[in-house]
Amino acid sequence: MQNQTVEVTLGKRSYDILIGSGLVVSAGKEIARRFPGKRVVVVTDENVAALHLGMLTQSLRDSGIDVVPIVVKAGEKSKCFETLEAVTSNILDNRMERGDFVIAFGGGVVGDLAGFAAGIVRRGMNLIQIPTSLLAQVDSSVGGKTGIDTRQGKNLIGVFYQPKLVIADTEILDTLPEREFRAGYAEVAKYGLINQPDFFAWLEKNWKQIFLGGHERVEAIARSCRSKADVVAHDERETGERALLNLGHTFGHALETVTNYDSNRLVHGEGVSIGMVLAYQFSNFLGLCPADVATRVETHLNSVGLPVALQDVPGGVPDAETLMKIISQDKKVEHGSLTFILTRGLGQSFIAKNVPPEKVLTFLKQKLGEK
Amino acid sequence: MQNQTVEVTLGKRSYDILIGSGLVVSAGKEIARRFPGKRVVVVTDENVAALHLGMLTQSLRDSGIDVVPIVVKAGEKSKCFETLEAVTSNILDNRMERGDFVIAFGGGVVGDLAGFAAGIVRRGMNLIQIPTSLLAQVDSSVGGKTGIDTRQGKNLIGVFYQPKLVIADTEILDTLPEREFRAGYAEVAKYGLINQPDFFAWLEKNWKQIFLGGHERVEAIARSCRSKADVVAHDERETGERALLNLGHTFGHALETVTNYDSNRLVHGEGVSIGMVLAYQFSNFLGLCPADVATRVETHLNSVGLPVALQDVPGGVPDAETLMKIISQDKKVEHGSLTFILTRGLGQSFIAKNVPPEKVLTFLKQKLGEK
């Protein structure tokens, strides 16, 4: 099966994303070839460690690389100051130098935490991302956003810090629970819905193969990474068009908030799935997007098994007024005006500033069958 | 009295350093003019707050700027994870946005801590440095190094993060204890000793005026900032020539370590003063630099009232072997080889890699009168 390479173009800080099956086994050789003579810290979580850490450390050691593993607890709670301090202290205790590498080996949580640690130890060590979830492979491991959560919210503390290399092993995704894979798929579909209608049409035809593995999975991940890489190359620090990547995220975050980030009820990708459908329907409500396009988006995500409506949230959601209050408090609200990613058709999304809050409220009331 | 402006040239991230007397009083007007409509957090310490915070907040509020002050304890101990977390949490509680400003108002400790906080809140807020010590004005506030200390060492956790503006009020230095001003002067002299013999000669003639205040002080600070700005513009992340700024710092850090960073015994600039004299003498010992040049350096720093010899450290220093062990553990040691800043003459310093440790040991033994 063919591997693919996507370059993230950022001048001197450009880097490759390698995508293919079995790349963890060959990671040692690849890293030794690209970065000879470096020591490595592997940061991972208990779950990934149990399944895959042995494979990675053996690959590194077989290539003569000195490896120190650091295992944190699985779950979002590890994205905190306390764990960050513990990880950085462990790295320093092992006398890692600035030219040495931190490998973030895990899903989004590990990538955000270990990436942040790499960004601040000795004011920036080298970083490699080896994402082990579909979500991390197509989204969080690419683009340099790192961070931790605080009581004020998620990802409010962090840095933009680009890796030197991303290795996306598509085979490792076979060990993911299906629900988690499916949630990651929402972010794959997102790239089609942002600005690539042909990719969305391809997904409609090929999604089953992507779930099964094989070259369609490699292709879907590579196209997703290429989409994200393009956006990041033009707007690394999200001062403009990078905001397009937030399609579905304003509604999605609100749903994550009302379910208290309880993954038994809703995970991020599921919130994004509902959020994207709502974004398309809201665009139709505003007279921007044809109704059949919104229906097409809903139909596809529904076929895949993703939730697509407010009513799909297990345990239900509060009334429209409450949802509206949460949306207004979201970080993307600036000086009282609402910014949404809206669309004029399939794959024709755009950044809409100054969306009238009362329109959002009326739309939500309609969706919830309130008067 | 004339003000001076020095630009730090870093492409899109270029910024001005304003140097002059009374600039804190006019800071509000300057900031409102350059960055209209922004809110401001002022991070400072108890000592600076008692003397100057009212003046700064009034200036900001008079210009219509919304100000939140955050006061930390004075002293190096505030450069820790705990205080960093408290400061960032306070900033978030006050709902500061990414475009709002953190002002670091204080000496090196406040600049490093608040600069780091600004660099990680929402992955980077805007930052203004208003340094209140001579050391911070000519060194730590310029160039973007920020950080905190850990039990493994000083400044091992941090980011490179450039301010949008630096305001160096030369009049505010009148409230500094003379010993602290003098210690900062060591870093001024350093710029002459690195690569500007004419500046060093000018300092030999004018140092008394600099201590008294007046336009010589403005001139000395502006020339120092210009020197540092030049180096930073060429090597922002210290991969090469920026290391020249460490002249005197290898010996200096060792002396800070043996005195347990006890400021009653030795402050940073005093360590640097002794370290620079030793660097010149060691260069002479290696046959690189004429003896009379080393003597000239020692004579000037001694006239100013700075310590210039190992014997000047209050409480004494350990033997040469112990000093050598500390130097070897210093962060500038890579793969067993020693890197020193040496010199071939007045203001002709260079980065020397692979300095033989036994030469350093023999030199130290000689200085300490050991056999």
XYZ file of C-alpha atoms in Angstrom:
742
model
C 0.000 0.000 0.000
C 1.302 3.441 -0.868
C 2.365 5.959 1.707
C 1.755 9.634 1.198
C 3.697 12.699 2.311
C 2.104 16.098 2.876
C 4.304 19.140 3.456
C 3.257 21.931 5.774
C 4.894 24.971 4.219
C 6.080 27.443 6.835
C 9.435 28.679 5.545
C 12.291 27.472 7.734
C 9.795 25.738 9.985
C 8.257 23.589 7.219
C 7.730 19.934 8.009
C 6.437 16.672 6.561
C 3.413 14.636 7.509
C 4.001 10.981 6.666
C 0.808 8.975 6.185
C 0.653 5.225 5.712
C 0.123 1.821 7.188
C 2.689 0.440 9.661
C 4.686 3.650 10.072
C 5.141 3.232 13.840
C 7.191 0.098 13.239
C 9.524 2.014 10.938
C 9.502 5.241 13.000
C 12.934 4.596 14.524
C 14.599 4.237 11.165
C 12.858 7.338 9.807
C 13.769 9.471 12.819
C 17.358 8.236 12.982
C 17.774 9.064 9.296
C 16.266 12.544 9.526
C 17.648 13.585 12.913
C 20.824 11.651 13.645
C 22.331 11.587 17.135
C 19.337 12.894 19.059
C 17.825 11.589 22.273
C 14.061 11.147 22.579
C 11.345 11.453 25.221
C 8.096 9.681 24.332
C 5.053 11.190 26.063
C 1.989 8.977 25.914
C -1.031 7.952 28.000
C -1.822 4.719 29.831
C -4.158 3.419 27.118
C -1.811 4.002 24.207
C 1.113 2.757 26.284
C -0.633 -0.555 26.946
C -1.338 -1.122 23.261
C 1.514 0.438 21.332
C 4.367 1.884 23.420
C 6.480 -1.259 23.243
C 6.296 -1.217 19.460
C 7.471 2.401 19.259
C 10.269 2.207 21.829
C 11.584 -0.977 20.237
C 11.587 0.669 16.825
C 13.519 3.641 18.229
C 15.999 1.532 20.202
C 16.597 -0.768 17.253
C 17.756 2.338 15.415
C 20.139 3.238 18.240
C 18.016 6.042 19.701
C 18.094 6.613 23.463
C 14.424 6.667 24.645
C 12.807 7.875 27.862
C 9.057 7.092 28.115
C 6.728 9.356 30.135
C 3.234 7.960 30.678
C 0.371 10.224 31.826
C -3.185 9.312 32.769
C -5.591 8.938 29.866
C -8.252 11.615 29.478
C -8.772 15.338 29.176
C -7.910 15.904 32.858
C -4.241 15.449 32.033
C -4.362 18.743 30.129
C -3.634 20.740 33.288
C -0.817 22.763 34.858
C -0.010 19.986 37.309
C 0.622 17.342 34.644
C 2.418 19.876 32.449
C 4.810 20.651 35.309
C 5.345 16.944 36.009
C 6.116 16.199 32.356
C 8.518 19.119 31.928
C 10.252 18.230 35.189
C 10.665 14.651 34.050
C 12.158 15.838 30.764
C 14.635 18.077 32.603
C 15.528 15.324 35.089
C 16.523 13.240 32.106
C 18.862 16.047 30.997
C 17.323 16.450 27.578
C 18.903 19.222 25.532
C 17.241 21.722 23.254
C 18.139 19.741 20.146
C 16.651 16.535 21.560
C 13.114 15.392 20.724
C 9.806 15.093 22.472
C 7.526 12.599 20.714
C 3.828 13.122 21.405
C 2.431 9.599 21.007
C -1.337 9.501 21.459
C -4.578 11.273 20.722
C -5.458 14.945 20.968
C -4.862 15.198 24.707
C -1.329 13.837 24.522
C -0.562 15.912 21.439
C -1.697 19.145 23.091
C 0.043 18.428 26.389
C 3.323 17.039 25.063
C 3.453 19.657 22.315
C 3.107 22.398 24.901
C 5.792 20.787 27.083
C 8.151 20.612 24.094
C 7.404 24.267 23.350
C 8.498 25.492 26.782
C 11.316 23.218 27.974
C 14.548 25.182 27.367
C 12.318 27.624 25.442
C 11.557 25.021 22.819
C 12.830 21.496 22.214
C 12.275 19.569 18.999
C 8.886 17.921 18.616
C 7.491 14.969 16.652
C 3.794 14.159 16.632
C 2.764 10.519 16.244
C -1.036 10.763 16.525
C -2.901 7.549 17.314
C -6.512 8.675 16.838
C -8.210 9.653 13.592
C -9.101 13.023 15.092
C -5.480 13.721 16.004
C -4.195 12.518 12.625
C -6.420 14.799 10.570
C -6.691 17.733 12.915
C -4.935 18.313 16.212
C -1.470 16.982 15.337
C -1.159 19.312 12.348
C -0.804 23.060 12.624
C 1.002 23.659 15.877
C -1.770 24.412 18.329
C -0.842 23.119 21.776
C -2.292 23.776 25.199
C -3.922 22.836 28.442
C -7.293 23.540 30.052
C -7.998 25.732 33.068
C -11.104 26.271 35.144
C -11.943 29.157 32.789
C -12.144 26.882 29.759
C -10.408 24.581 27.341
C -7.114 25.310 25.589
C -6.865 28.776 27.122
C -3.174 28.311 27.985
C -0.712 27.131 25.357
C 1.578 28.061 22.502
C 1.704 27.798 18.753
C 4.525 25.330 18.297
C 5.192 23.427 15.114
C 6.567 19.881 15.086
C 9.547 18.840 12.958
C 7.666 15.788 11.692
C 4.226 14.162 11.936
C 3.854 10.403 11.491
C 0.292 9.186 10.930
C 0.123 5.399 11.043
C -3.239 4.513 9.526
C -3.062 0.880 10.690
C -2.890 1.854 14.350
C -6.413 3.265 13.984
C -7.731 -0.312 13.752
C -7.441 -0.521 17.530
C -9.689 2.507 18.089
C -13.223 1.956 19.395
C -15.578 2.437 16.446
C -17.323 5.342 18.116
C -14.023 7.217 18.409
C -13.099 6.515 14.798
C -16.524 7.743 13.706
C -16.147 10.932 15.725
C -12.823 11.587 14.017
C -14.530 11.071 10.682
C -16.620 14.177 11.355
C -13.417 16.230 11.102
C -12.519 14.493 7.825
C -15.930 15.385 6.389
C -15.395 18.934 7.656
C -12.644 19.582 5.099
C -15.072 18.719 2.319
C -17.724 20.917 3.839
C -15.381 23.870 4.238
C -14.212 24.220 0.655
C -13.938 20.887 -1.188
C -17.279 19.656 -2.525
C -15.526 17.019 -4.667
C -13.867 15.552 -1.575
C -17.247 15.433 0.169
C -18.762 13.626 -2.817
C -15.838 11.178 -2.756
C -16.460 10.571 0.962
C -20.129 9.862 0.290
C -19.024 7.033 -2.014
C -16.027 5.733 -0.098
C -16.711 6.154 3.595
C -17.200 2.443 4.241
C -13.755 1.649 2.848
C -12.262 4.364 5.029
C -13.741 2.695 8.092
C -12.446 -0.708 6.962
C -8.899 0.553 6.338
C -6.976 0.254 3.123
C -5.841 2.852 0.640
C -9.047 4.906 0.882
C -8.214 5.563 4.533
C -4.714 6.738 3.612
C -6.210 8.917 0.890
C -8.846 10.459 3.178
C -6.285 11.266 5.870
C -3.808 12.668 3.357
C -6.452 14.910 1.763
C -7.537 16.107 5.192
C -3.962 16.889 6.211
C -3.357 18.684 2.918
C -6.438 20.834 3.492
C -5.361 21.716 6.981
C -1.759 22.301 5.904
C -2.939 24.770 3.240
C -4.943 26.781 5.740
C -2.164 26.751 8.344
C 0.447 27.828 5.790
C -1.616 30.927 5.029
C -2.635 31.792 8.573
C -0.497 30.054 11.173
C -1.713 32.051 14.159
C -5.407 32.217 13.276
C -5.717 35.883 12.524
C -7.971 35.220 9.531
C -8.963 32.304 7.345
C -7.772 29.635 9.791
C -11.086 30.310 11.543
C -12.762 28.342 8.718
C -11.505 25.227 10.490
C -14.021 26.073 13.205
C -16.934 25.092 10.952
C -19.464 23.403 13.227
C -17.438 24.227 16.323
C -19.510 27.087 17.752
C -22.631 24.953 18.040
C -20.444 21.923 18.799
C -18.675 23.582 21.752
C -22.016 24.665 23.178
C -23.192 21.049 23.085
C -19.969 19.844 24.704
C -20.530 22.441 27.433
C -24.139 21.451 28.158
C -23.072 17.798 28.396
C -20.235 18.817 30.756
C -17.661 17.342 28.386
C -18.917 13.941 29.498
C -17.637 11.592 26.805
C -20.313 9.052 27.676
C -22.815 11.513 26.320
C -20.931 13.376 23.597
C -17.389 13.452 22.275
C -15.854 16.350 20.379
C -16.349 14.945 16.875
C -19.980 14.165 17.596
C -20.544 17.742 18.718
C -18.836 18.915 15.521
C -21.066 16.637 13.434
C -24.238 18.135 14.900
C -22.629 21.575 14.722
C -21.827 21.275 11.020
C -25.359 20.168 10.187
C -26.681 23.106 12.224
C -24.268 25.487 10.477
C -25.573 24.358 7.086
C -29.197 24.528 8.273
C -28.639 27.933 9.866
C -27.121 29.155 6.582
C -30.277 27.937 4.858
C -32.402 29.659 7.533
C -30.577 32.903 6.714
C -31.323 32.418 3.014
C -27.681 31.735 2.151
C -27.673 28.035 1.311
C -30.154 25.790 -0.537
C -32.201 23.440 1.651
C -31.235 20.329 -0.314
C -27.552 20.956 0.392
C -28.188 21.044 4.135
C -30.217 17.856 3.808
C -27.416 16.182 1.850
C -24.914 16.954 4.613
C -27.278 15.677 7.280
C -27.987 12.507 5.289
C -24.356 11.584 4.828
C -23.303 12.131 8.440
C -26.386 10.245 9.559
C -25.525 7.269 7.276
C -22.095 7.099 8.862
C -23.772 6.815 12.245
C -22.945 10.257 13.578
C -25.465 12.351 15.528
C -26.893 15.151 13.378
C -29.513 16.961 15.489
C -29.892 18.602 18.894
C -32.353 15.830 19.718
C -29.585 13.245 19.149
C -27.665 14.383 22.241
C -28.144 11.662 24.869
C -29.904 13.126 27.898
C -31.235 16.012 25.854
C -30.237 19.685 25.657
C -31.557 22.764 27.479
C -33.830 25.332 25.863
C -32.766 27.749 23.129
C -32.209 30.693 25.516
C -29.735 28.658 27.568
C -27.878 27.412 24.492
C -27.713 30.981 23.252
C -26.176 32.189 26.503
C -23.463 29.536 26.223
C -22.737 30.435 22.613
C -22.402 34.101 23.566
C -19.861 33.246 26.261
C -17.769 31.209 23.826
C -14.283 32.511 23.123
C -15.101 33.362 19.534
C -17.372 36.161 20.708
C -15.587 39.483 20.382
C -16.952 42.770 21.679
C -20.542 41.449 21.694
C -20.719 40.420 18.035
C -21.040 36.773 17.001
C -18.700 35.166 14.513
C -19.963 32.053 12.724
C -18.699 29.916 9.898
C -21.586 29.915 7.424
C -21.927 28.570 3.891
C -23.433 29.502 0.537
C -23.548 25.909 -0.708
C -21.712 22.599 -0.482
C -18.067 23.393 0.297
C -18.616 27.147 0.084
C -18.117 28.164 3.668
C -17.001 31.612 4.805
C -16.338 33.579 7.997
C -19.397 35.646 8.935
C -18.793 38.374 11.491
C -21.581 40.297 13.170
C -24.161 37.533 12.992
C -27.242 38.921 14.803
C -27.691 36.916 18.047
C -31.492 37.098 17.699
C -31.336 35.205 14.390
C -29.392 32.413 16.098
C -31.944 32.347 18.892
C -34.915 32.161 16.513
C -33.209 29.382 14.564
C -32.491 27.375 17.718
C -36.083 27.804 18.931
C -37.280 26.480 15.598
C -34.968 23.469 15.790
C -36.171 22.702 19.306
C -39.837 23.197 18.448
C -40.174 26.123 20.860
C -42.470 29.016 20.136
C 16.455 65.994 27.330
C 16.217 63.969 24.168
C 14.499 60.639 23.979
C 15.859 57.898 21.761
C 14.136 55.121 19.857
C 15.825 51.836 18.978
C 14.117 49.426 16.617
C 14.437 45.676 17.041
C 14.193 44.406 13.464
C 12.369 41.088 13.264
C 10.187 41.379 10.159
C 6.512 41.527 11.044
C 7.407 41.201 14.699
C 9.652 44.285 14.781
C 9.188 46.658 17.680
C 10.447 49.886 19.174
C 12.351 50.494 22.370
C 11.638 54.005 23.661
C 14.328 55.389 25.944
C 14.064 58.633 27.867
C 13.327 60.402 31.090
C 9.746 60.467 32.400
C 8.334 57.968 29.911
C 6.157 56.186 32.489
C 4.131 59.363 32.973
C 3.431 59.532 29.250
C 3.040 55.748 28.777
C -0.770 55.908 28.638
C -0.749 58.410 25.815
C 1.883 56.456 23.885
C 0.063 53.136 24.264
C -3.378 54.583 23.453
C -1.936 56.146 20.316
C -0.159 52.996 19.115
C -2.733 50.400 20.174
C -6.171 52.019 20.357
C -9.079 50.280 22.071
C -7.113 47.646 23.967
C -7.429 46.593 27.590
C -4.344 46.184 29.764
C -3.111 43.973 32.600
C -0.130 45.392 34.504
C 1.985 42.701 36.174
C 4.386 44.085 38.751
C 5.932 43.206 42.120
C 5.282 44.595 45.586
C 8.350 46.841 45.572
C 7.695 48.449 42.207
C 3.985 48.682 43.004
C 4.696 50.664 46.164
C 6.888 53.168 44.335
C 5.510 53.477 40.819
C 2.299 51.548 40.102
C 0.011 54.488 40.843
C 1.905 56.644 38.351
C 1.548 54.054 35.580
C -2.102 53.157 36.159
C -3.043 56.827 36.330
C -1.264 57.496 33.062
C -3.100 54.601 31.413
C -6.503 55.506 32.844
C -6.053 59.171 31.914
C -5.769 57.945 28.339
C -8.980 55.950 28.640
C -7.326 52.539 28.977
C -9.000 49.891 31.157
C -6.311 48.598 33.585
C -6.159 45.513 35.810
C -3.098 45.395 38.124
C -1.619 42.054 39.232
C 0.983 42.306 41.988
C 3.333 39.392 42.740
C 5.884 39.014 45.522
C 9.253 40.618 44.865
C 12.180 38.308 44.248
C 13.374 35.413 42.126
C 11.045 32.961 43.911
C 8.119 34.393 41.930
C 9.610 32.830 38.805
C 7.864 29.503 39.444
C 5.005 27.423 38.055
C 2.746 28.336 40.947
C 2.973 32.094 40.399
C 2.794 31.636 36.632
C -0.466 29.731 37.025
C -1.850 32.359 39.411
C -0.980 35.212 37.031
C -2.440 33.501 33.965
C -5.577 32.580 35.878
C -5.992 36.163 37.021
C -5.619 37.376 33.422
C -8.281 34.897 32.241
C -10.616 35.782 35.121
C -10.491 39.350 33.866
C -11.589 38.115 30.436
C -8.628 39.530 28.583
C -8.653 38.748 24.877
C -5.772 37.820 22.626
C -5.459 41.357 21.288
C -5.294 42.875 24.765
C -2.006 43.709 26.467
C 0.063 42.413 29.324
C 2.465 45.066 30.614
C 5.474 43.675 32.463
C 6.325 46.512 34.862
C 9.396 45.721 36.930
C 12.870 44.252 36.873
C 14.103 41.041 35.305
C 11.946 38.744 37.418
C 8.709 40.495 36.491
C 9.754 40.745 32.846
C 10.527 37.037 32.599
C 7.396 35.949 34.464
C 4.891 38.326 32.881
C 6.436 37.885 29.444
C 6.017 34.121 29.760
C 2.417 34.552 30.947
C 1.665 36.805 27.963
C 3.229 34.213 25.664
C 0.922 31.394 26.782
C -2.456 32.965 27.644
C -4.695 32.239 24.637
C -1.487 31.069 22.905
C -0.054 34.567 22.999
C -1.442 37.937 24.071
C 0.176 41.241 23.255
C 3.067 42.268 25.495
C 4.701 45.535 26.513
C 7.832 45.627 28.642
C 8.327 48.604 30.964
C 11.561 47.643 32.735
C 12.335 49.456 35.985
C 15.889 48.271 36.649
C 18.998 49.112 34.657
C 19.645 45.421 34.104
C 16.169 44.893 32.670
C 16.382 48.031 30.513
C 19.620 47.050 28.806
C 19.265 43.309 28.807
C 16.308 41.183 29.897
C 13.456 43.304 28.507
C 14.904 43.233 25.004
C 15.067 40.149 22.836
C 12.123 38.050 23.874
C 13.568 35.592 26.357
C 10.996 34.768 29.018
C 10.827 32.024 31.597
C 10.643 30.612 35.073
C 12.966 28.587 37.291
C 12.574 24.970 38.364
C 14.452 22.830 40.869
C 16.705 21.775 37.975
C 17.885 25.318 37.326
C 17.110 28.852 36.264
C 15.122 29.779 33.156
C 14.761 26.165 32.059
C 11.053 26.618 31.249
C 9.884 29.481 29.046
C 9.316 30.762 25.535
C 10.871 33.180 23.095
C 8.201 35.850 22.942
C 8.764 39.332 21.592
C 6.999 42.398 23.021
C 5.177 44.919 20.833
C 6.919 47.799 22.611
C 9.566 48.423 25.266
C 9.496 51.620 27.326
C 12.681 52.366 29.265
C 12.155 55.296 31.618
C 15.649 56.388 32.651
C 14.387 58.622 35.451
C 12.738 55.725 37.281
C 16.217 54.283 37.826
C 16.897 57.065 40.349
C 14.902 55.075 42.888
C 17.109 51.978 42.527
C 19.527 51.088 45.322
C 23.023 52.078 44.122
C 24.258 48.491 44.354
C 21.524 47.345 41.959
C 22.239 50.169 39.510
C 25.920 49.274 39.603
C 25.190 45.617 38.949
C 23.149 46.611 35.910
C 26.081 48.713 34.730
C 28.095 45.495 34.321
C 25.726 44.512 31.506
C 26.158 47.955 29.903
C 29.932 47.533 29.951
C 29.461 44.041 28.504
C 28.294 45.469 25.160
C 31.558 47.405 24.889
C 33.551 44.348 25.824
C 31.785 42.104 23.307
C 32.415 44.112 20.150
C 32.477 47.882 20.723
C 35.806 49.114 22.057
C 34.823 52.738 21.333
C 31.735 52.382 23.548
C 33.895 50.933 26.322
C 36.286 53.879 26.020
C 33.300 56.260 26.178
C 32.067 54.474 29.320
C 35.492 54.860 30.965
C 35.090 58.609 30.521
C 31.393 59.012 31.232
C 30.390 56.395 33.796
C 29.943 58.925 36.599
C 27.417 60.911 34.551
C 25.544 57.709 33.792
C 25.214 57.030 37.498
C 24.047 60.596 38.116
C 21.427 60.515 35.350
C 21.125 62.932 32.476
C 21.672 62.461 28.793
C 24.696 60.184 29.209
C 22.432 57.686 30.921
C 19.960 57.818 28.039
C 22.846 57.435 25.598
C 24.374 54.468 27.439
C 21.053 52.637 27.620
C 20.230 53.367 23.989
C 23.625 52.095 22.809
C 23.227 48.975 24.916
C 19.754 48.307 23.535
C 20.999 48.893 20.002
C 23.786 46.361 20.531
C 21.410 43.796 21.881
C 18.828 44.514 19.175
C 21.466 43.909 16.496
C 22.409 40.550 17.921
C 18.786 39.480 18.429
C 17.833 40.530 14.888
C 20.478 38.178 13.518
C 19.886 35.254 15.857
C 16.576 35.456 17.673
C 16.588 31.928 19.075
C 20.266 31.736 20.054
C 21.452 29.197 17.559
C 24.656 31.127 16.927
C 26.065 34.574 17.607
C 23.500 35.463 20.274
C 25.698 33.374 22.567
C 28.156 36.335 22.557
C 25.755 38.002 24.995
C 26.867 35.359 27.481
C 30.282 36.992 27.845
C 31.198 36.610 31.518
C 28.171 34.464 32.202
C 29.782 31.022 32.430
C 32.047 32.087 35.286
C 29.307 34.381 36.561
C 26.691 31.634 36.819
C 29.137 29.394 38.646
C 29.649 32.154 41.223
C 25.891 32.660 41.574
C 25.556 28.927 42.147
C 28.238 28.742 44.846
C 26.617 31.665 46.651
C 23.194 29.918 46.367
C 21.792 32.879 44.456
C 21.864 34.752 47.750
C 21.577 38.392 46.716
C 23.112 39.482 49.992
C 26.327 37.922 48.770
C 26.193 38.331 45.013
C 23.696 39.614 42.478
C 23.692 38.624 38.808
C 25.468 41.717 37.483
C 28.224 41.352 40.081
C 28.759 37.760 38.993
C 28.912 38.963 35.385
C 31.451 41.652 36.316
C 33.811 39.106 37.862
C 33.020 36.702 35.018
C 33.952 39.240 32.319
C 37.254 40.064 34.004
C 37.971 36.314 34.274
C 37.001 35.802 30.614
C 39.511 38.479 29.579
C 42.180 37.089 31.925
C 41.513 33.533 30.751
C 41.840 34.712 27.148
C 45.212 36.198 28.114
C 46.157 32.943 29.874
C 45.423 31.105 26.615
C 47.668 33.533 24.747
C 44.755 35.141 22.906
C 44.524 38.585 24.485
C 47.192 41.072 25.664
C 47.613 41.350 29.438
C 47.161 45.130 29.474
C 43.702 44.795 27.917
C 42.583 42.429 30.687
C 44.001 44.858 33.222
C 42.187 47.788 31.625
C 38.861 45.944 31.910
C 39.522 45.048 35.528
C 40.551 48.617 36.359
C 37.418 50.182 34.921
C 34.952 47.823 36.568
C 36.848 48.199 39.830
C 36.643 52.023 39.608
C 32.896 51.764 39.246
C 32.788 49.753 42.466
C 32.026 46.353 40.982
C 33.700 43.160 42.224
C 36.362 41.945 39.786
C 37.981 38.872 41.340
C 37.030 35.524 42.855
C 38.363 36.877 46.145
C 35.779 39.695 46.000
C 32.894 37.279 46.576
C 31.663 37.834 50.154
C 32.084 34.624 52.132
C 34.640 33.306 49.663
C 34.457 30.653 46.968
C 35.270 26.928 46.999
C 38.413 25.469 45.424
C 39.106 25.292 41.698
C 38.001 21.651 41.339
C 34.577 22.448 42.790
C 34.134 25.530 40.603
C 35.118 23.442 37.598
C 32.501 20.809 38.404
C 29.818 23.511 38.534
C 30.954 25.011 35.237
C 30.793 21.578 33.591
C 27.207 21.096 34.764
C 26.189 24.467 33.354
C 23.659 24.442 30.567
C 26.118 25.697 28.001
C 28.019 22.430 28.173
C 27.123 20.221 25.221
C 28.271 16.645 24.825
C 31.180 17.125 27.207
C 32.815 20.053 25.427
C 32.993 23.501 26.986
C 31.810 26.599 25.176
C 33.236 29.925 26.357
C 33.069 33.481 25.134
C 36.715 34.466 24.762
C 38.396 37.547 23.305
C 41.379 38.534 21.191
C 41.459 42.090 22.469
C 39.235 44.909 23.715
C 35.810 44.367 22.158
C 36.978 41.411 20.055
C 35.102 38.588 21.667
C 34.137 35.351 19.943
C 32.447 32.029 20.636
C 35.030 29.362 21.453
C 33.775 25.796 21.337
C 35.773 22.833 22.593
C 37.683 24.759 25.237
C 39.782 22.118 27.055
C 38.403 21.752 30.603
C 41.904 21.209 32.002
C 42.957 24.685 30.794
C 40.061 26.212 32.693
C 41.018 24.247 35.788
C 44.671 25.294 35.639
C 43.606 28.930 35.158
C 41.245 28.801 38.145
C 43.917 27.206 40.320
C 46.262 30.008 39.384
C 43.663 32.663 40.229
C 43.011 31.022 43.583
C 46.690 30.564 44.374
C 46.365 26.771 44.460
C 49.164 24.525 43.330
